[in-house]
mmCIF file of C-alpha atoms in Angstrom:
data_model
loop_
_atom_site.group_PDB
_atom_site.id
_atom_site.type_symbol
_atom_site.label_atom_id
_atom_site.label_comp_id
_atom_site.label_asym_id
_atom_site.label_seq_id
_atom_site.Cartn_x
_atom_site.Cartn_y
_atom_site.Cartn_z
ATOM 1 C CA UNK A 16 1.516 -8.948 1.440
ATOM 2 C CA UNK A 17 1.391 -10.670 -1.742
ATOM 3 C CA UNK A 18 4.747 -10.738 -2.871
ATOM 4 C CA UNK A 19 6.481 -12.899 -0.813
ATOM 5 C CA UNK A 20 3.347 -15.727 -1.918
ATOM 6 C CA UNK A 21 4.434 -14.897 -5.249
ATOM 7 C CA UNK A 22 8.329 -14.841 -4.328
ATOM 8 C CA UNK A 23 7.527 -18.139 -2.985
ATOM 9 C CA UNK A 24 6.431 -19.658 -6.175
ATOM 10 C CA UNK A 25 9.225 -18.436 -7.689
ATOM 11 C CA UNK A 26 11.568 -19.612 -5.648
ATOM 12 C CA UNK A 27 10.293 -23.087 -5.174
ATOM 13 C CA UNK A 28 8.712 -23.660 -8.833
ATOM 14 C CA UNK A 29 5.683 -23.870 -7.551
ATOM 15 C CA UNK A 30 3.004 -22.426 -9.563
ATOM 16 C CA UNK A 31 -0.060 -20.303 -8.466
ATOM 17 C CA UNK A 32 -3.342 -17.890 -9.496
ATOM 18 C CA UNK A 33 -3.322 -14.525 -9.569
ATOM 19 C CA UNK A 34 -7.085 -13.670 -9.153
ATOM 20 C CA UNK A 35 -7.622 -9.883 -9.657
ATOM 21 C CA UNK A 36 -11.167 -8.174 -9.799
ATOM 22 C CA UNK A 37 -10.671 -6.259 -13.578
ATOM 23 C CA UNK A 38 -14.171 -4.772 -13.164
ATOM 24 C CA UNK A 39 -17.054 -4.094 -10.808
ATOM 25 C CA UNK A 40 -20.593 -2.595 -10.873
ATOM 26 C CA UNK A 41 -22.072 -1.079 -7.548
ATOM 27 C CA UNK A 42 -20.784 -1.441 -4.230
ATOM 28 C CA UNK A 43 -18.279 -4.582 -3.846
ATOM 29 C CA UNK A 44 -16.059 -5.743 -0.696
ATOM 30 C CA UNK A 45 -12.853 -4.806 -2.288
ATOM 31 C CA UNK A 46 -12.538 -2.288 -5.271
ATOM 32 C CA UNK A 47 -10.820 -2.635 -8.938
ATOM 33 C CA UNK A 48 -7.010 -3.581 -8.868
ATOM 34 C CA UNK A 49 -7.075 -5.466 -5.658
ATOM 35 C CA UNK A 50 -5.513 -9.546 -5.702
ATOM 36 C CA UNK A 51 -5.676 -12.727 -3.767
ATOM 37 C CA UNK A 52 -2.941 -15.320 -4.474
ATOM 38 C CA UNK A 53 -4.599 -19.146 -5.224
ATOM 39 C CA UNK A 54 -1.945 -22.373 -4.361
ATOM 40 C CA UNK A 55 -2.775 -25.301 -5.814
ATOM 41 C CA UNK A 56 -3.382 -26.818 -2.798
ATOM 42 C CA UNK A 57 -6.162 -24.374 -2.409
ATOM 43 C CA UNK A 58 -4.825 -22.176 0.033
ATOM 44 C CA UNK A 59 -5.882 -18.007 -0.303
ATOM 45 C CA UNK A 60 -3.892 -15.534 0.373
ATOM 46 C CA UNK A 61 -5.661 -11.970 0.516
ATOM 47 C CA UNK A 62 -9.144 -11.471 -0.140
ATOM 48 C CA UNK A 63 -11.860 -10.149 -3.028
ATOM 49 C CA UNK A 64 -14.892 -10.243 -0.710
ATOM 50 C CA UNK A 65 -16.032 -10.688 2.870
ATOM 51 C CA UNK A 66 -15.593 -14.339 2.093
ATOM 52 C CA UNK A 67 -18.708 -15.011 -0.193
ATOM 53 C CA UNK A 68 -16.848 -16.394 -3.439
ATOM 54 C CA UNK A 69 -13.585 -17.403 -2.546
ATOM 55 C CA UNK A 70 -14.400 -21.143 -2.219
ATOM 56 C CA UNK A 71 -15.997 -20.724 -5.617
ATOM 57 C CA UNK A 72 -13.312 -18.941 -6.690
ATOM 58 C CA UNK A 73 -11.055 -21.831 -6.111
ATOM 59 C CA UNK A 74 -12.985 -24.150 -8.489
ATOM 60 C CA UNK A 75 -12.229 -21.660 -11.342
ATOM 61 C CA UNK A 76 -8.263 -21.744 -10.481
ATOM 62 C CA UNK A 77 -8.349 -25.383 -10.420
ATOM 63 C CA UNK A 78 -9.583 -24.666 -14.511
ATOM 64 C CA UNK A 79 -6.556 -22.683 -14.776
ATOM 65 C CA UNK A 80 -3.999 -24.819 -13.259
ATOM 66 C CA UNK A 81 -5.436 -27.461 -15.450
ATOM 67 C CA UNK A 82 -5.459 -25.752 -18.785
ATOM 68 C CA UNK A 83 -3.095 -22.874 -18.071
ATOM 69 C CA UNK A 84 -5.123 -20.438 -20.002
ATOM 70 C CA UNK A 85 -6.173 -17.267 -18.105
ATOM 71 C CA UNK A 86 -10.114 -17.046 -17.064
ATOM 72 C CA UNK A 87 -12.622 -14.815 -16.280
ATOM 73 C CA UNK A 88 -15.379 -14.861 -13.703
ATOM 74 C CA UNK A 89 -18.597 -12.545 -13.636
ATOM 75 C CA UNK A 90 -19.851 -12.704 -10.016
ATOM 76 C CA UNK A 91 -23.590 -11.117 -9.815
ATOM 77 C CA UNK A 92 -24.105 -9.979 -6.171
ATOM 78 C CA UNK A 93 -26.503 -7.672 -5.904
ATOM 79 C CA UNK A 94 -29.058 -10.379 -5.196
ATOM 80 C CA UNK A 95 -27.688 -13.847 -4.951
ATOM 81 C CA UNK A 96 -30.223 -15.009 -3.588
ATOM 82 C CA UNK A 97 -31.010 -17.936 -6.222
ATOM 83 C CA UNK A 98 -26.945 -18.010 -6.980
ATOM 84 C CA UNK A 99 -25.373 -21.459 -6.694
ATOM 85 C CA UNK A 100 -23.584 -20.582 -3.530
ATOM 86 C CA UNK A 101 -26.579 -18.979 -2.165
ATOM 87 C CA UNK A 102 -25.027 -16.925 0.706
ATOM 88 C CA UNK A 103 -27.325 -14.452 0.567
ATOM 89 C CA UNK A 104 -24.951 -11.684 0.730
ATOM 90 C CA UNK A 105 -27.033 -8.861 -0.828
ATOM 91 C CA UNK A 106 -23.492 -6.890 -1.933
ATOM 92 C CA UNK A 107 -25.464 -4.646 -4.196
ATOM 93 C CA UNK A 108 -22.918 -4.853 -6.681
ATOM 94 C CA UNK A 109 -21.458 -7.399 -9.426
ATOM 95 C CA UNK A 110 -17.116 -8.207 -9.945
ATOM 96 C CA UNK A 111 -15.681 -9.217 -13.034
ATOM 97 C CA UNK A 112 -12.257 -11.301 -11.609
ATOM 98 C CA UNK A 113 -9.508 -11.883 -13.745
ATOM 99 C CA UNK A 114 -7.489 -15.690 -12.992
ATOM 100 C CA UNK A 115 -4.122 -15.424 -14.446
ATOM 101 C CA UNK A 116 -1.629 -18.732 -13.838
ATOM 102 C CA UNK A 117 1.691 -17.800 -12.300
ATOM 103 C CA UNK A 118 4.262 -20.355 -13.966
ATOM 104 C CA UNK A 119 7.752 -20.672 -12.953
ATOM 105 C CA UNK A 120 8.879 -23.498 -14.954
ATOM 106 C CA UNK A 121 6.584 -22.428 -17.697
ATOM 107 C CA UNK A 122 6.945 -19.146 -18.209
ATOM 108 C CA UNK A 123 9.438 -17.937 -15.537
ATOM 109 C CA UNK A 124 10.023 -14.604 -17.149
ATOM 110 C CA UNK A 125 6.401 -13.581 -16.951
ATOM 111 C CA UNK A 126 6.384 -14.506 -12.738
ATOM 112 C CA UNK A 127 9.521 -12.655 -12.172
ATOM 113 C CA UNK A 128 8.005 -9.490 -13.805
ATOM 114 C CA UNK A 129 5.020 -9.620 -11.664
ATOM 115 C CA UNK A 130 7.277 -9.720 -8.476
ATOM 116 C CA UNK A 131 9.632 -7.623 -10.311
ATOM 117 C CA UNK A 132 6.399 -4.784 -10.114
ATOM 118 C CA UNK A 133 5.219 -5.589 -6.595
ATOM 119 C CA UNK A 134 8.603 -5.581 -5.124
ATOM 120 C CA UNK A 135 9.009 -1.997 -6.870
ATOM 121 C CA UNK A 136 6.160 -0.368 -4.963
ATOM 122 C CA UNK A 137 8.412 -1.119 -2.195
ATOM 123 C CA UNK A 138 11.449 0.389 -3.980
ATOM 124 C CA UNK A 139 9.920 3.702 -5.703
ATOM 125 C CA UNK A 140 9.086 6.922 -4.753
ATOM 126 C CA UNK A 141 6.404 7.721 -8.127
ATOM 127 C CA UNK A 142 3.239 5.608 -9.131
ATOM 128 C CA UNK A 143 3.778 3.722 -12.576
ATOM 129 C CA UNK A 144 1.353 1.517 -14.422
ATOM 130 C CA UNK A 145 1.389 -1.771 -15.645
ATOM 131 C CA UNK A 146 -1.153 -3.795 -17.358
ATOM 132 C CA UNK A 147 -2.249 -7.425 -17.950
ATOM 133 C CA UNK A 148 -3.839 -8.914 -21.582
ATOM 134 C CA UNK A 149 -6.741 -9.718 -21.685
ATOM 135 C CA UNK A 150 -7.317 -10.086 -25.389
ATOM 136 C CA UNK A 151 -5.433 -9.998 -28.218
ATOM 137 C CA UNK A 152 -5.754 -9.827 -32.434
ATOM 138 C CA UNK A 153 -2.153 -11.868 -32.373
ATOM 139 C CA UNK A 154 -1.823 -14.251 -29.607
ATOM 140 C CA UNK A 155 0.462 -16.221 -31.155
ATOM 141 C CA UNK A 156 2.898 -13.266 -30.482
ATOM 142 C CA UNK A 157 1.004 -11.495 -27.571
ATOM 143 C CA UNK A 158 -0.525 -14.216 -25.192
ATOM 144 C CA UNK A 159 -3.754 -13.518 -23.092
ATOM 145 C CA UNK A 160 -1.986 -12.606 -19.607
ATOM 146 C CA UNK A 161 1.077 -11.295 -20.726
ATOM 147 C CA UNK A 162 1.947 -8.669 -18.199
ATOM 148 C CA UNK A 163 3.496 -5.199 -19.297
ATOM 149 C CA UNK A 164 4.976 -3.057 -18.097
ATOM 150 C CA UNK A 165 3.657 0.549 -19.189
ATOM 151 C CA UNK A 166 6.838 2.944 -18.749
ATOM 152 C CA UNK A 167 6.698 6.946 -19.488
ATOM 153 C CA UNK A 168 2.459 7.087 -19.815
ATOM 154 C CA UNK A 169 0.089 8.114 -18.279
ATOM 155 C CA UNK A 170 -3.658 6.843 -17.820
ATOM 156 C CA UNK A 171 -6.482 8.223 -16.306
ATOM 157 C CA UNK A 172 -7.694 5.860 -14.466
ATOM 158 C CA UNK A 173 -7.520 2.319 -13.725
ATOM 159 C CA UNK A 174 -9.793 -0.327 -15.499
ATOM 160 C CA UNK A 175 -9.920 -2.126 -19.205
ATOM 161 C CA UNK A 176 -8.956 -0.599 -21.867
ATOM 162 C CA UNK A 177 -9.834 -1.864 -25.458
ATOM 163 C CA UNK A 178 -8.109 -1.114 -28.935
ATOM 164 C CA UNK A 179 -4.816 -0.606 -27.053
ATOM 165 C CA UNK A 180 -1.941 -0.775 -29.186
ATOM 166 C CA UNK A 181 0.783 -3.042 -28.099
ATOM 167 C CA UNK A 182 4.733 -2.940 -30.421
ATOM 168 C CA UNK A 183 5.768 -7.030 -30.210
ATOM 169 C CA UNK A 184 9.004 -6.682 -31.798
ATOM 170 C CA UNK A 185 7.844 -3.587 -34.392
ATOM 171 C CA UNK A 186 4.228 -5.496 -34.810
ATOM 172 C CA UNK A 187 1.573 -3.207 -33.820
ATOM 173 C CA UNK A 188 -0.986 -6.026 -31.914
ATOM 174 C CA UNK A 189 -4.526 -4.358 -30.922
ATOM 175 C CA UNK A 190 -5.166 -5.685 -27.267
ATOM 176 C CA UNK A 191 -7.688 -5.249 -24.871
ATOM 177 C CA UNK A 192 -5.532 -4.869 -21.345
ATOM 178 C CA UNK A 193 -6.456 -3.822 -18.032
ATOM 179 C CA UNK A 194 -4.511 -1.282 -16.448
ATOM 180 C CA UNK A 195 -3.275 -0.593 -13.270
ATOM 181 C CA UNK A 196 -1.479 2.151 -11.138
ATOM 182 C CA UNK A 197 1.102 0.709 -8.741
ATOM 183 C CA UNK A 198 1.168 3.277 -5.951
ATOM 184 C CA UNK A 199 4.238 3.229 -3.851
ATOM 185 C CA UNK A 200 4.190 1.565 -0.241
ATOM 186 C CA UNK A 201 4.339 4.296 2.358
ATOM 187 C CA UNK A 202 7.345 4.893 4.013
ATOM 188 C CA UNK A 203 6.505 5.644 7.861
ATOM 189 C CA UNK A 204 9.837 6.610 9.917
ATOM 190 C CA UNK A 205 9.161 7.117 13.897
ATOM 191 C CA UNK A 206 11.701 8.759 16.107
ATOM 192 C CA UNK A 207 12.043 7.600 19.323
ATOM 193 C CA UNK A 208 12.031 4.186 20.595
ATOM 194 C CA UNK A 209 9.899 3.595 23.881
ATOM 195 C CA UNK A 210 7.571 0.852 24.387
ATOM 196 C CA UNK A 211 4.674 3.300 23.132
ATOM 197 C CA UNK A 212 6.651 2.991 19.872
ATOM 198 C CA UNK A 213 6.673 -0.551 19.419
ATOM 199 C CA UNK A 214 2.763 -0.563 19.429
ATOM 200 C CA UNK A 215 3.195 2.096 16.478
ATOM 201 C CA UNK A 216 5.175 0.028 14.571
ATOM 202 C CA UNK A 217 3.082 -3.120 15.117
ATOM 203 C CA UNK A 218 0.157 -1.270 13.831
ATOM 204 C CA UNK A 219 1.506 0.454 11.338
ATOM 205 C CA UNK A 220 3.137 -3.340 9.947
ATOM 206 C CA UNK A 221 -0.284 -4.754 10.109
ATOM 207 C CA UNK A 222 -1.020 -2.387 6.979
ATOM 208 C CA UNK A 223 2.720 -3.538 5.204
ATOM 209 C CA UNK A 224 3.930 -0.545 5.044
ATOM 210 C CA UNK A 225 7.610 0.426 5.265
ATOM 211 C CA UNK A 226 8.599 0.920 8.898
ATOM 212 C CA UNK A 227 11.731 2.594 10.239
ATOM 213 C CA UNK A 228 12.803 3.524 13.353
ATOM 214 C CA UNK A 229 15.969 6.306 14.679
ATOM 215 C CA UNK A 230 16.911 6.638 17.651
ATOM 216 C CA UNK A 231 20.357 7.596 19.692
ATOM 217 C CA UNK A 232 20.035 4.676 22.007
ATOM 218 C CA UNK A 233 21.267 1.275 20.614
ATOM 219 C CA UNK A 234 20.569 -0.789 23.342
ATOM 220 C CA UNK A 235 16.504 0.519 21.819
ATOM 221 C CA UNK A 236 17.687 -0.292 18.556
ATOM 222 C CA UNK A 237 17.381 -3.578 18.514
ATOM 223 C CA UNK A 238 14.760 -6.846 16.901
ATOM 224 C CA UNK A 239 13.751 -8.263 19.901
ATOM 225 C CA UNK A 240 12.035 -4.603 20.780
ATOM 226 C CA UNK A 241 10.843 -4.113 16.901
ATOM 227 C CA UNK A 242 10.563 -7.755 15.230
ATOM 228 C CA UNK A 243 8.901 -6.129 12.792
ATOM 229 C CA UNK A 244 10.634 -3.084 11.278
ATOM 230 C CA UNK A 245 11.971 -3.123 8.568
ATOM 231 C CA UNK A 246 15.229 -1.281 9.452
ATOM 232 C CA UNK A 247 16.960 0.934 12.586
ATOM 233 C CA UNK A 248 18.622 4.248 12.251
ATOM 234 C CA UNK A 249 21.451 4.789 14.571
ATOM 235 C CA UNK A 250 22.116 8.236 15.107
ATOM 236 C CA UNK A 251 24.351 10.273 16.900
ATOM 237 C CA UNK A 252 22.489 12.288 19.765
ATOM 238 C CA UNK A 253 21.841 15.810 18.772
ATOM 239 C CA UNK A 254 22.442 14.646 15.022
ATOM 240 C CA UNK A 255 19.712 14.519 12.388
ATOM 241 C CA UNK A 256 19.786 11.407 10.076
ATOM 242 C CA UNK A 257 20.531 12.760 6.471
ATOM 243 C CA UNK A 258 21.280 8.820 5.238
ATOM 244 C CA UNK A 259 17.347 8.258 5.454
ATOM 245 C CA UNK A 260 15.721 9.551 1.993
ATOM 246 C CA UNK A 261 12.539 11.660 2.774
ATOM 247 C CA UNK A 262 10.185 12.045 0.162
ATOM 248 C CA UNK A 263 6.852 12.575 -0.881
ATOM 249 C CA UNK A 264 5.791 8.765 0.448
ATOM 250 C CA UNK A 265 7.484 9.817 4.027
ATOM 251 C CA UNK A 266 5.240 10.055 6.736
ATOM 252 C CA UNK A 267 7.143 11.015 10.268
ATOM 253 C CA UNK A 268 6.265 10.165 13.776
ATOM 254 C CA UNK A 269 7.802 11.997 16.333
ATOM 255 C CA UNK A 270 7.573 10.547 19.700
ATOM 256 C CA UNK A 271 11.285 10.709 21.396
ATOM 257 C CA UNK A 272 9.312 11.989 24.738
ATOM 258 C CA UNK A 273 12.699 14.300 25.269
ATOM 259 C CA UNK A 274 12.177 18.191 24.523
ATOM 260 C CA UNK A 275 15.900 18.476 22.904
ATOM 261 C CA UNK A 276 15.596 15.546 20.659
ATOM 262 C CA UNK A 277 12.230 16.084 19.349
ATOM 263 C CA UNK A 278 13.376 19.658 18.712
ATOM 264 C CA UNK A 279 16.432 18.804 16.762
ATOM 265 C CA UNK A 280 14.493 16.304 14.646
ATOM 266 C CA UNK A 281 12.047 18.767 13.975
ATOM 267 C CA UNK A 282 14.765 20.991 13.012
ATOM 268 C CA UNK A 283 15.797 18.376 10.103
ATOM 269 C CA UNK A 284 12.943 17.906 9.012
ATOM 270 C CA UNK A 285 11.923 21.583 8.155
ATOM 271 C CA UNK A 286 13.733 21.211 5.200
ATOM 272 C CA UNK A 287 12.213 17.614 3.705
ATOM 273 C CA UNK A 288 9.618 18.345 1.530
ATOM 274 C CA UNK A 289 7.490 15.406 3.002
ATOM 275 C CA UNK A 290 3.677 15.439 3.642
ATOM 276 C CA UNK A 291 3.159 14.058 7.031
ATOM 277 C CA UNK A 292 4.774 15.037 10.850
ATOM 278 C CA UNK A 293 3.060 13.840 13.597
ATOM 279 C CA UNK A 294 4.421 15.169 16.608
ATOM 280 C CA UNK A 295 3.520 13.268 20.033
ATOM 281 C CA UNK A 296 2.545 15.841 23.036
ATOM 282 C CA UNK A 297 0.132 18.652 23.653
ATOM 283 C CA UNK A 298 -0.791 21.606 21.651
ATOM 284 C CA UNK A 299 1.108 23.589 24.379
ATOM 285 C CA UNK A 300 4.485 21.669 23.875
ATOM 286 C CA UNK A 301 4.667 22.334 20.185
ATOM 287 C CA UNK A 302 4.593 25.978 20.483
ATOM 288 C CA UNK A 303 7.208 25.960 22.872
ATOM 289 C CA UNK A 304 9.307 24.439 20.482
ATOM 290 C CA UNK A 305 8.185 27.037 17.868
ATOM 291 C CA UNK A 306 9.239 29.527 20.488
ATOM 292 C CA UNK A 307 12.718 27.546 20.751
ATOM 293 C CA UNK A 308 13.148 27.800 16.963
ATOM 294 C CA UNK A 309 12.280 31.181 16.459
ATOM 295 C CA UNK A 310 14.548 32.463 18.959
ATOM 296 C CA UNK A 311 17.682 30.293 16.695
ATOM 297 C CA UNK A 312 16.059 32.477 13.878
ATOM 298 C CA UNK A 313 13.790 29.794 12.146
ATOM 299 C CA UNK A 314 10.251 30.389 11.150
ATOM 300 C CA UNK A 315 7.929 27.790 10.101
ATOM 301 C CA UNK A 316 5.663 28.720 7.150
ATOM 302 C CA UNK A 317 2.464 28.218 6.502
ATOM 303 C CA UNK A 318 2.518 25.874 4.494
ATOM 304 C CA UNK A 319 4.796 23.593 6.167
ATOM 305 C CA UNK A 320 2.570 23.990 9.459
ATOM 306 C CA UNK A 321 -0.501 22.497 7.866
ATOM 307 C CA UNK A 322 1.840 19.790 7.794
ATOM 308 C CA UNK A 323 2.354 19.239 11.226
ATOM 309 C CA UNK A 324 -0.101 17.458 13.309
ATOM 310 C CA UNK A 325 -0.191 17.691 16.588
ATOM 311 C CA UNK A 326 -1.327 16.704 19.252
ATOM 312 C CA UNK A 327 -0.709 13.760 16.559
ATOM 313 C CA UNK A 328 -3.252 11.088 16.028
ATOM 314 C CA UNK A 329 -7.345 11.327 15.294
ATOM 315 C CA UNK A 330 -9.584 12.201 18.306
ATOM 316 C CA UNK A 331 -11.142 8.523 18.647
ATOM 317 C CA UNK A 332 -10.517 8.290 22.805
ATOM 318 C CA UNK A 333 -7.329 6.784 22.712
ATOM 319 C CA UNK A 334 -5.702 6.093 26.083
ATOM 320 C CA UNK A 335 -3.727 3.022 25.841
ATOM 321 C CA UNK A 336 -0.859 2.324 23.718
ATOM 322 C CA UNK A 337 -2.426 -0.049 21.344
ATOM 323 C CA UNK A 338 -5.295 2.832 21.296
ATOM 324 C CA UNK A 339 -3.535 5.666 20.098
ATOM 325 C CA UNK A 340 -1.165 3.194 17.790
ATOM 326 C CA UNK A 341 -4.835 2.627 16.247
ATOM 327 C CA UNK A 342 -5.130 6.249 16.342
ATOM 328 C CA UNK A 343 -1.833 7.545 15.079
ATOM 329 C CA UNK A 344 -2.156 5.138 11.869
ATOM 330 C CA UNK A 345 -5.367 6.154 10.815
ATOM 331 C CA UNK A 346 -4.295 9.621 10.648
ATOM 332 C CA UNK A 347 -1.518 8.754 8.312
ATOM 333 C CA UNK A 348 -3.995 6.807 6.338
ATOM 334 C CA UNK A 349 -5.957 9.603 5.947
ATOM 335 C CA UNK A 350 -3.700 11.893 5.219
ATOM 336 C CA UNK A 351 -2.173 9.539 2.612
ATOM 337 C CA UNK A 352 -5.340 9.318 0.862
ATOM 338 C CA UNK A 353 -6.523 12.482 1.738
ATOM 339 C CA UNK A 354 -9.714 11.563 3.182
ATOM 340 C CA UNK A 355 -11.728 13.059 5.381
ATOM 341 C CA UNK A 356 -11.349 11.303 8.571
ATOM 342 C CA UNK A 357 -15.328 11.662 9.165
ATOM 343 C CA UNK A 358 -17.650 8.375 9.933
ATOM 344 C CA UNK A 359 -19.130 6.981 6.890
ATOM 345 C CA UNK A 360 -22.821 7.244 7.898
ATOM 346 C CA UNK A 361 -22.046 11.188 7.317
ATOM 347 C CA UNK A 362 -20.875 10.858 3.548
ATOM 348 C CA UNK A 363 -23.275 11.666 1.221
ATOM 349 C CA UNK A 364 -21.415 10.232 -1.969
ATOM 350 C CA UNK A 365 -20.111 6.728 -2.720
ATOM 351 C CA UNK A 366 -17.165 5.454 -0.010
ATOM 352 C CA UNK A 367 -15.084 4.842 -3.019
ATOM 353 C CA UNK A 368 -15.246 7.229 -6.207
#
């Protein structure tokens, strides 16, 4: 999680490198948009490839931290062959990487609003887009990195953009930026705390997304069973917890392993309008408890059953907890970005469009 590197060098002035690939051609390791942090000490945190051109990479930063102008890097890897790194990687593709100094006690304001934007895909509900300069007619008034913030618009898709038109105090500065959109971090919320749980949190963690866990029990409830969720939901038993905010970015799991609970839960959450239920247990145990709810006079549409998974998880042979953690998580995943779930060797079209 980048963010708390960057909250880091905030917080203790130091400064850093915010490498970002702006552009790629072909197949890469990582796609457009995603980051690594660079210390000055030359320590990386994330990664743009399978570990080809990161010590590279660090020579460039070391340009940065020395000049503190921005930088950008053309990698060719579609045969390095004769490169001066010579890997041999073979990536088929080439990345344009954008190195972008993060300044506390020079430009403070500009670090803060890059945490400012990563801390809000932990915060919001919508995408937004922001953007980053990466030339400009007027940079006496509109510096090269300058990151904005691009409220109430819309773009296509992510990428550069030239001949965009940037207001600096009523000047009209032509720019060439590139833009991203800042999806929001998934919000996963599990009833039920057993031990099977605590594997579907760590997994689900491992991805740093939003984790939150409900339960009756507090003697469940607590860090030393969940060191890594972000928050606990004390409810009442036979109560549904309206405090939680479910949304569009909600995924539930549903694994109280108690007929009652997982019925009035279900109950609840009938009415979220939320994209995701996975409901722990055979096929045979959910329609029992769409037997329980008709007979109380509730009917569950169409719509809302496609839904519901269950028996929850992806059919990948899970038997341990870990396993069907593993399994559980991948389905959300998919769902999220409503993939297929099929192996790769079967898709006929690029992995990424």
């Amino acid at each position: 999680m980048l963010a708390k590197h960057i909250e880091s060098c905030v917080k203790q002035n130091k400064k850093g490198v915010l490498a970002t690939i702006i552009a790629k051609e072909g197949s890469s390791y990582r796609q457009v948009g995603a980051k690594s942090v660079i210390l000055e000490d030359g320590i990386i945190h994330g990664v743009l490839s399978g570990g080809c051109i990161e010590e590279d990479l660090t020579e460039h930063a070391k340009d940065v931290f020395l000049t503190k102008k921005p930088k950008k890097v053309f990698y060719d890897l579609k045969n390095d062959e004769d490169t001066p790194w010579g890997m041999g990687v073979g990536c088929n593709g080439a990345i344009t990487i954008w190195l972008g100094l993060i300044d506390p006690l020079g430009n403070r304001m500009e670090a803060i609003k890059i945490l400012e934007a990563l801390n809000n895909q932990y915060d919001g509900v919508d995408p937004f887009f922001v953007g980053t300069v990466i030339s400009s007619d007027y940079e006496e008034i509109l510096p090269l990195n300058t990151f904005l913030t691009l409220e109430n618009v819309h773009f296509e898709k992510k990428g550069i953009l030239e001949n965009f038109r940037y207001s600096v105090n009523g000047k009209l500065v032509n720019t060439t930026i590139f833009i991203e959109k800042v999806d929001p971090i998934p919000n996963v919320v599990i009833f039920g705390s057993g031990q099977d749980a605590q594997a579907v949190v760590k997994q689900i963690k491992q991805l740093h997304w939003q984790v939150t866990v409900v339960d009756h029990r507090p003697g469940y409830l607590v860090e030393a069973n969940f060191p890594s969720a972000d928050q606990f939901q004390l409810v009442k038993r036979g109560e549904f917890p309206n405090t939680i905010s479910f949304n569009h970015n909600t995924f539930i799991v549903l694994m109280t392993h108690h007929f009652e609970n997982d019925l009035n839960y279900l109950k609840g959450l009938l009415q979220k309008s939320i994209p995701y239920i996975g409901l722990l247990g055979p096929q045979k145990r959910y329609l029992q408890l769409k037997e329980r709810l008709r007979k109380e006079g509730i009917t569950i549409s169409e719509e809302v059953e496609n839904r519901i998974y269950t028996p929850i998880g992806l059919d990948i042979g899970s038997e341990t907890p870990e396993e069907i953690a593993l399994s559980i998580a991948a389905e959300i995943m998919s769902r999220r970005n409503l993939a297929s779930n099929n192996s790769l060797r079967y898709k006929e079209t690029p992995i990424h469009s």
